[in-house]
XYZ file of N, CA, C and O in Angstrom:
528
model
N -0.023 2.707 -18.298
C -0.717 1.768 -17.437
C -0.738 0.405 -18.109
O -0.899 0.257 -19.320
N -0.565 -0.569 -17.246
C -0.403 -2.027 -17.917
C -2.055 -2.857 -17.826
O -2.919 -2.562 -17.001
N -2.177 -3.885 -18.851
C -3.433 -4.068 -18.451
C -3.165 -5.539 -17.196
O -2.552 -6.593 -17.366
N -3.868 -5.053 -16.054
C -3.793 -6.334 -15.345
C -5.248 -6.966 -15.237
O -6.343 -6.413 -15.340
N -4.996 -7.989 -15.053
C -6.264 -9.143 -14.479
C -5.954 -9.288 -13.041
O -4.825 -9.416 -12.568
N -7.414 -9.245 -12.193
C -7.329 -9.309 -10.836
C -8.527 -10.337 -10.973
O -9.391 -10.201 -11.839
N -8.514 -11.703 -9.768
C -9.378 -12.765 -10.036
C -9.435 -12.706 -8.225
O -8.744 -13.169 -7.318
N -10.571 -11.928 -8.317
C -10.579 -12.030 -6.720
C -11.047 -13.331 -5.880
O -10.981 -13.473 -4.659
N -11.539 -14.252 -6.851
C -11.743 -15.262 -5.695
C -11.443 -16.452 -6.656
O -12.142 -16.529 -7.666
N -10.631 -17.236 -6.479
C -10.077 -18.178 -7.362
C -11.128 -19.320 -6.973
O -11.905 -19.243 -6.021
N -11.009 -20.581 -8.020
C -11.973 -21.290 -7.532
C -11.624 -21.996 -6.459
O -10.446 -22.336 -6.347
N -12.621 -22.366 -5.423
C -12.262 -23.257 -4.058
C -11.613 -22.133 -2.885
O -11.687 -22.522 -1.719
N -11.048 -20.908 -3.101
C -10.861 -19.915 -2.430
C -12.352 -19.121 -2.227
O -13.237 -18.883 -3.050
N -12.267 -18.869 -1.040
C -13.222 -17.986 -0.163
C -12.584 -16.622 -0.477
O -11.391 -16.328 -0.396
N -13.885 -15.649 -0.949
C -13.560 -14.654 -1.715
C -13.607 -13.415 -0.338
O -14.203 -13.529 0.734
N -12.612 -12.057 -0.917
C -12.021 -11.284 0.030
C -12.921 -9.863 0.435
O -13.780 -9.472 -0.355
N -12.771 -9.440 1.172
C -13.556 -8.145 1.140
C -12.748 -6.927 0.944
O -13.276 -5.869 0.600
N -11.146 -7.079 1.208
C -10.463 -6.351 1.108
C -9.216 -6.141 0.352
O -8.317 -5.346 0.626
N -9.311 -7.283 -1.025
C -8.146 -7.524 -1.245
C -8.658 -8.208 -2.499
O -9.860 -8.398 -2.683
N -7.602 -8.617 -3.460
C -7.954 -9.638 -4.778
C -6.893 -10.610 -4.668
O -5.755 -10.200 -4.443
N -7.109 -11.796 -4.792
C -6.080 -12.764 -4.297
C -5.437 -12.853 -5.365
O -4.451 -13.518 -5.048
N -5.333 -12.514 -6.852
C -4.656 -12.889 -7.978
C -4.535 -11.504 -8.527
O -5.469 -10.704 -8.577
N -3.236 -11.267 -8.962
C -3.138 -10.248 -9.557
C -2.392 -10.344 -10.359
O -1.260 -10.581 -9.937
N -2.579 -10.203 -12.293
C -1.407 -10.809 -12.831
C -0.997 -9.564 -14.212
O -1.626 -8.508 -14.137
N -0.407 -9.647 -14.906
C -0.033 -8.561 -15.901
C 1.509 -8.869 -16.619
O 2.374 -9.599 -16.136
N 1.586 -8.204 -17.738
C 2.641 -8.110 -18.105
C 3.024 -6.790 -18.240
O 2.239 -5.949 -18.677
N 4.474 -6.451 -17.814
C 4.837 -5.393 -18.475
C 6.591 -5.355 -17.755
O 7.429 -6.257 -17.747
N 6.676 -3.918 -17.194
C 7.997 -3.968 -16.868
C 7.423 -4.180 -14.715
O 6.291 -3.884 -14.333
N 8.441 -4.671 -13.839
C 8.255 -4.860 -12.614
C 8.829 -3.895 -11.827
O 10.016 -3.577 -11.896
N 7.770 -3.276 -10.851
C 8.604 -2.337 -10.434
C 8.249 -2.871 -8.556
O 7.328 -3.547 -8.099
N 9.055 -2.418 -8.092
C 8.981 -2.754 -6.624
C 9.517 -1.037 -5.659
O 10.456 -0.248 -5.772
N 8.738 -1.106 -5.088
C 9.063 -0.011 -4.074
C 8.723 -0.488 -2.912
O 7.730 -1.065 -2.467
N 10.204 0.019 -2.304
C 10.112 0.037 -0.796
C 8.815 0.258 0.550
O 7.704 0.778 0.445
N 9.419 -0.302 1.659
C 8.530 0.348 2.658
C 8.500 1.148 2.664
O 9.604 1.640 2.902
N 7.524 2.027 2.474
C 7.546 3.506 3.158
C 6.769 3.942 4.668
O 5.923 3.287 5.276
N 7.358 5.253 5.029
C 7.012 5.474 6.143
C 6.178 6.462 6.347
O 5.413 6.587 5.391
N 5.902 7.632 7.652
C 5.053 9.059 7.440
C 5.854 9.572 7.351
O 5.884 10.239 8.385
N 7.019 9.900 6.557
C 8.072 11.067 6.799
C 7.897 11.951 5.290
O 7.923 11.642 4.099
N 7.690 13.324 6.140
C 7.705 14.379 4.504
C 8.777 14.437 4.136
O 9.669 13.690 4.541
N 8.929 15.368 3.257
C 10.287 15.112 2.220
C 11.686 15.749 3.499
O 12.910 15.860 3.433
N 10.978 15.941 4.213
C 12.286 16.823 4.541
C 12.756 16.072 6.077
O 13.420 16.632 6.950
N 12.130 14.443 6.134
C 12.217 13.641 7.068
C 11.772 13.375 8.189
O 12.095 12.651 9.131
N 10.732 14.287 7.868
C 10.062 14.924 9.443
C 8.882 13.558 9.845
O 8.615 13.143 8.717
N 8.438 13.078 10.395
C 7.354 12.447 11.389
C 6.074 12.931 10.746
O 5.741 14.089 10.997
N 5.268 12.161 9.904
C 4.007 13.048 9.843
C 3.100 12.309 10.486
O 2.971 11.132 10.150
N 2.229 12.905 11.623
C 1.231 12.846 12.970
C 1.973 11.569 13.790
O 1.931 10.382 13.468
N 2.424 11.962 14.544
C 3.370 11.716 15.684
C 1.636 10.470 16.382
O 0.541 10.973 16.130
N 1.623 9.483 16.912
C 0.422 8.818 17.944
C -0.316 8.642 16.844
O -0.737 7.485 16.839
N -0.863 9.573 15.405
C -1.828 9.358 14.361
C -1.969 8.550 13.804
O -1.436 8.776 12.717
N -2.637 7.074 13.824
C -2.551 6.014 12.061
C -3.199 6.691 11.034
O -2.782 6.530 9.887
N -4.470 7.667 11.319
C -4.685 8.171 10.227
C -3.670 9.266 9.081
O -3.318 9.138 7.908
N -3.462 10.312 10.105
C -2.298 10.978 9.213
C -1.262 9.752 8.658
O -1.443 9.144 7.603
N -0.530 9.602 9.270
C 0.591 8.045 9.400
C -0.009 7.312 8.097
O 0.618 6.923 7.111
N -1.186 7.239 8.316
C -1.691 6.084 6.856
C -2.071 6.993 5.704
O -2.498 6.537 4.643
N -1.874 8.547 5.979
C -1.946 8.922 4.548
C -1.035 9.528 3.866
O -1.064 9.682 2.645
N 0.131 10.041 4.880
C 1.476 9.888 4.295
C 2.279 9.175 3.721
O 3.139 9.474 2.892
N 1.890 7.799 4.348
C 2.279 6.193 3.474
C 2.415 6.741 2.150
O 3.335 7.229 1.494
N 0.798 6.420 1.922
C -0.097 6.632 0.387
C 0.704 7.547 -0.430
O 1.474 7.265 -1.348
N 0.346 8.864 0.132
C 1.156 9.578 -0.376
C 3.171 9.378 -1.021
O 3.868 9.636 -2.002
N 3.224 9.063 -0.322
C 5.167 8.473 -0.342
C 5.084 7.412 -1.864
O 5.714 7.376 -2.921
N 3.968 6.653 -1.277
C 3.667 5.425 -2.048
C 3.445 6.035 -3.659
O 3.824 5.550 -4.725
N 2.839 7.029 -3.440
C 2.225 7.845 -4.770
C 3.012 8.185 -5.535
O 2.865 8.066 -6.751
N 4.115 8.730 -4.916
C 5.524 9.770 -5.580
C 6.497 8.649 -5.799
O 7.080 8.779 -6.875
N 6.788 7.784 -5.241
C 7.284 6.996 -5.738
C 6.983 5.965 -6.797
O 7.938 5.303 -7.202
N 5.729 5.727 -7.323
C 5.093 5.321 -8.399
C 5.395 6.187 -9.378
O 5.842 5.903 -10.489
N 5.099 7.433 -8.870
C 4.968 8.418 -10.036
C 6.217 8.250 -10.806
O 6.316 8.297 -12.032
N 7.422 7.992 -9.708
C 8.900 8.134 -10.216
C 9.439 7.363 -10.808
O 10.528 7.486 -11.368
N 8.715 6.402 -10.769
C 8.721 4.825 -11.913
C 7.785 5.040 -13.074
O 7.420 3.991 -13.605
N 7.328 6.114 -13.574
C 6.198 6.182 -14.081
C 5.350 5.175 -14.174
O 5.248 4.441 -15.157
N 4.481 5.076 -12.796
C 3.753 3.916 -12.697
C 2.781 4.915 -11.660
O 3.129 5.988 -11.167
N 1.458 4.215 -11.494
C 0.372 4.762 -10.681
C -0.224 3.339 -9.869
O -0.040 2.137 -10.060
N -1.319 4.405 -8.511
C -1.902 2.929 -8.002
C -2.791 2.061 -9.158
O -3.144 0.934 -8.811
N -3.206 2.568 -10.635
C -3.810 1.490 -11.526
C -2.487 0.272 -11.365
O -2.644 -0.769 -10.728
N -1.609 0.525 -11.844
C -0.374 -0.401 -12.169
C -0.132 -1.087 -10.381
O 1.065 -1.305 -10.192
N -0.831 -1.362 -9.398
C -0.184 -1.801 -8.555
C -0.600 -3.294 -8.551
O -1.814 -3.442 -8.684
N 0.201 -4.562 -8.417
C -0.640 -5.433 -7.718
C -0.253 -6.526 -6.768
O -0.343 -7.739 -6.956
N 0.168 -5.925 -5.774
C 0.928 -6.216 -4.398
C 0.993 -5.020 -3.304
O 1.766 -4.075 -3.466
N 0.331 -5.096 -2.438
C 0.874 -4.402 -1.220
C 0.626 -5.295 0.116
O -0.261 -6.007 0.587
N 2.106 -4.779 0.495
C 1.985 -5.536 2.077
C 2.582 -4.110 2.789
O 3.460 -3.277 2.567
N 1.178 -4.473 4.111
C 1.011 -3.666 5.151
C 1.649 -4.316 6.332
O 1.396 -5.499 6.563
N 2.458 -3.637 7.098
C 3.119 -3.734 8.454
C 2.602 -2.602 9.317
O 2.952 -1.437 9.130
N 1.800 -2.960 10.222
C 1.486 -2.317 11.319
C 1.818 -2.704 12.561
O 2.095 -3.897 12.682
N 1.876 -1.878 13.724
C 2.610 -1.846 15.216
C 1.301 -2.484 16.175
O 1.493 -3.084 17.232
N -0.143 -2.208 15.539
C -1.474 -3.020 15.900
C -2.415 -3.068 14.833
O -2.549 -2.156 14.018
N -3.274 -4.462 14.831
C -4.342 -4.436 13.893
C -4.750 -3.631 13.760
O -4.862 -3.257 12.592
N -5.368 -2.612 15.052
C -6.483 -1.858 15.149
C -5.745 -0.159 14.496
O -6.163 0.963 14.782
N -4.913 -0.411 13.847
C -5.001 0.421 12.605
C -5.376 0.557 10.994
O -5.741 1.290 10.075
N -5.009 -0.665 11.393
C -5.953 -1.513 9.831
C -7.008 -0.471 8.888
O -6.905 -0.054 7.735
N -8.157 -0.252 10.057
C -9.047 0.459 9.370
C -8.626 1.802 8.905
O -9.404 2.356 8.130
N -7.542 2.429 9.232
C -6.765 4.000 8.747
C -6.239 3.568 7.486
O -6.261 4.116 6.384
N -5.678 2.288 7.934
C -5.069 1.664 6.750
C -5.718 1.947 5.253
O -5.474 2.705 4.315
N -6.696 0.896 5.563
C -7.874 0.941 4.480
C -8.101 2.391 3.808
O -7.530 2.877 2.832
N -8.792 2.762 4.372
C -9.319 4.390 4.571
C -8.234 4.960 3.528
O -8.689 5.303 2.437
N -6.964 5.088 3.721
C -5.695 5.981 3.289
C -5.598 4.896 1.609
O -5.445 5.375 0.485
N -5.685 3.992 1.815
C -5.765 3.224 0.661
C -7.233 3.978 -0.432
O -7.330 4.641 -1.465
N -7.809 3.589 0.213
C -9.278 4.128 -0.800
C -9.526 5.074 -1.468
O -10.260 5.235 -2.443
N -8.648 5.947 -0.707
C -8.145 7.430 -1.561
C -7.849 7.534 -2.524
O -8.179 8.545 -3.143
N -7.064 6.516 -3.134
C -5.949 6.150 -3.989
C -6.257 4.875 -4.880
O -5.607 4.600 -5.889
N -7.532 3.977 -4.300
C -7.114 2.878 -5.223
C -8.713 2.375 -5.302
O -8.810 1.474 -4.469
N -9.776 2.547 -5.845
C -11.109 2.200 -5.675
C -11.461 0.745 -5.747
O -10.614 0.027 -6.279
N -12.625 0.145 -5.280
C -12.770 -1.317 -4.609
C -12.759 -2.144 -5.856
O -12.529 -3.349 -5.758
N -13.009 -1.547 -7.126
C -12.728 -2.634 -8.455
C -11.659 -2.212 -9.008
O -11.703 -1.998 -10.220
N -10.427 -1.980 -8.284
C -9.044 -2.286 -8.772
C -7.997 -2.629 -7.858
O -6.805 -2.379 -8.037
N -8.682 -3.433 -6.499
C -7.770 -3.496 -5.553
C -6.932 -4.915 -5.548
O -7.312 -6.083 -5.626
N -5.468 -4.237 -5.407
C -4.233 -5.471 -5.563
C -4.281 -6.581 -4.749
O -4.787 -6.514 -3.629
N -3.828 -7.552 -5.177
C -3.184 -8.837 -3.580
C -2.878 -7.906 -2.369
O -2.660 -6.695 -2.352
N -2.926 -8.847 -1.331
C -2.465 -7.558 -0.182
C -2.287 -9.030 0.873
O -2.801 -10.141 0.749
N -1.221 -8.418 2.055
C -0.799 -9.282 3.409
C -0.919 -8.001 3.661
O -0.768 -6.967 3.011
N -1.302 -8.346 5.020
C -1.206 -7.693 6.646
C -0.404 -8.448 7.443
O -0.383 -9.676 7.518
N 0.341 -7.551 8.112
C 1.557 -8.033 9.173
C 1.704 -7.215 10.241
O 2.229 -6.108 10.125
N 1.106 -7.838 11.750
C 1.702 -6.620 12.803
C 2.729 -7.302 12.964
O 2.871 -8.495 12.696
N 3.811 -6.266 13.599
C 5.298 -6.519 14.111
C 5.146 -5.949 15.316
O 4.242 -5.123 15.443
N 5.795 -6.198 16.174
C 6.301 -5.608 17.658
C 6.974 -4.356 17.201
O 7.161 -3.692 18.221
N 7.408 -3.742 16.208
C 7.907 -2.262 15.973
C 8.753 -2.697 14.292
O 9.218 -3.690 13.733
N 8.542 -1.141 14.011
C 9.209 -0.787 12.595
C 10.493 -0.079 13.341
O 10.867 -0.145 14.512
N 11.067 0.687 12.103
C 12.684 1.132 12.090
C 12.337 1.859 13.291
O 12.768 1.254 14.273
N 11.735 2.904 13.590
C 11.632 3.646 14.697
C 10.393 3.544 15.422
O 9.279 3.406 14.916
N 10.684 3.625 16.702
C 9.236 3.450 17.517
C 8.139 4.429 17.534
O 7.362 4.254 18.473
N 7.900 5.282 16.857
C 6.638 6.255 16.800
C 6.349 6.072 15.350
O 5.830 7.096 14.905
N 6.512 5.033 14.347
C 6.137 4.700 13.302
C 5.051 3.504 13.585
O 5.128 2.504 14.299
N 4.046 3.988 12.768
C 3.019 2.623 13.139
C 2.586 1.900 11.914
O 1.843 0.923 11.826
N 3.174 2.547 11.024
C 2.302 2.005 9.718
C 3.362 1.890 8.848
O 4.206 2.765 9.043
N 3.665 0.986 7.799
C 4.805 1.116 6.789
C 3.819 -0.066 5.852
O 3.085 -0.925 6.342
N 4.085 0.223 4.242
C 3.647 -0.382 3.675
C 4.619 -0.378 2.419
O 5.098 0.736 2.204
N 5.033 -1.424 1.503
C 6.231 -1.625 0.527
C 4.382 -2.032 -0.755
O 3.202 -2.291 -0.517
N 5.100 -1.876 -1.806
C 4.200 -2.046 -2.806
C 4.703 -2.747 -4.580
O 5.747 -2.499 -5.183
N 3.966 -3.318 -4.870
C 5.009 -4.068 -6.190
C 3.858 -3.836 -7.367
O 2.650 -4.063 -7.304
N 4.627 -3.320 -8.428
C 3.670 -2.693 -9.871
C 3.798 -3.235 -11.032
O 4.994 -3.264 -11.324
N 3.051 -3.742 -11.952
C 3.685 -4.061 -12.948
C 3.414 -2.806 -14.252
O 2.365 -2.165 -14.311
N 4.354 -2.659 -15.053
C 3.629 -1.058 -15.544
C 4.061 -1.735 -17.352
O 4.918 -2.547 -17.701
N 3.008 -0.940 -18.170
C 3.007 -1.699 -19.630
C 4.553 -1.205 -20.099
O 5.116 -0.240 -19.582
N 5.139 -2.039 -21.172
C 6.765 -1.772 -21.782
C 6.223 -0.598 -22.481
O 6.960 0.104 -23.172
């Protein structure tokens, strides 16, 4: 685990409820992709669901950290793409699981009119910095 500094409200910035606007560290950079709800074996996980949908993310998000040997401590970037705001809050939720409110990364939110496939509602890419 790398040590990072998170400065959630810089000065003259209006501070976040969901997010830390500075996130900084040294170590090695790791970047992972969007991920989607698909289990390993490509399948759709909860078809209409943001909640399932937002915890398969996490999950994806997880194993692929792991595979960098890196964890959500080492994260400090995620951007969320959703199909509507009003998933946001699954969003969150599937996040919290994984990342508690005094270690949470920079973060954008982005709805799009659609991801790679249309019964995907949630995709989130994530960037780590992890100690040499």
């Amino acid at each position: 685990m790398s040590e990072l500094m998170r400065i959630p409200a810089p000065d003259g910035v209006a501070a976040a409820d969901q997010y830390s606007h500075v996130v900084l560290g040294t170590g090695r950079f790791v970047a992972i992709a969007g991920q989607l709800a698909l289990d390993e074996r490509r399948g759709l996980v909860g078809e209409g669901d943001p909640v399932a949908q937002a915890r398969q993310v996490f999950e994806n998000l997880r194993r692929c950290l792991a595979a960098a040997g890196a964890t959500f401590d080492d994260v400090v970037k995620l951007t969320y793409f959703v199909t509507d705001m009003a998933h946001m809050p699954a969003v969150r939720a599937a996040r919290a699981e994984h990342i508690p409110d005094d270690r949470l990364p920079a973060a954008s939110a982005v709805q799009v009119t659609a991801l790679v496939r249309p019964e995907f509602l949630i995709e989130v890419e994530a960037f780590a910095v992890v100690a040499p």
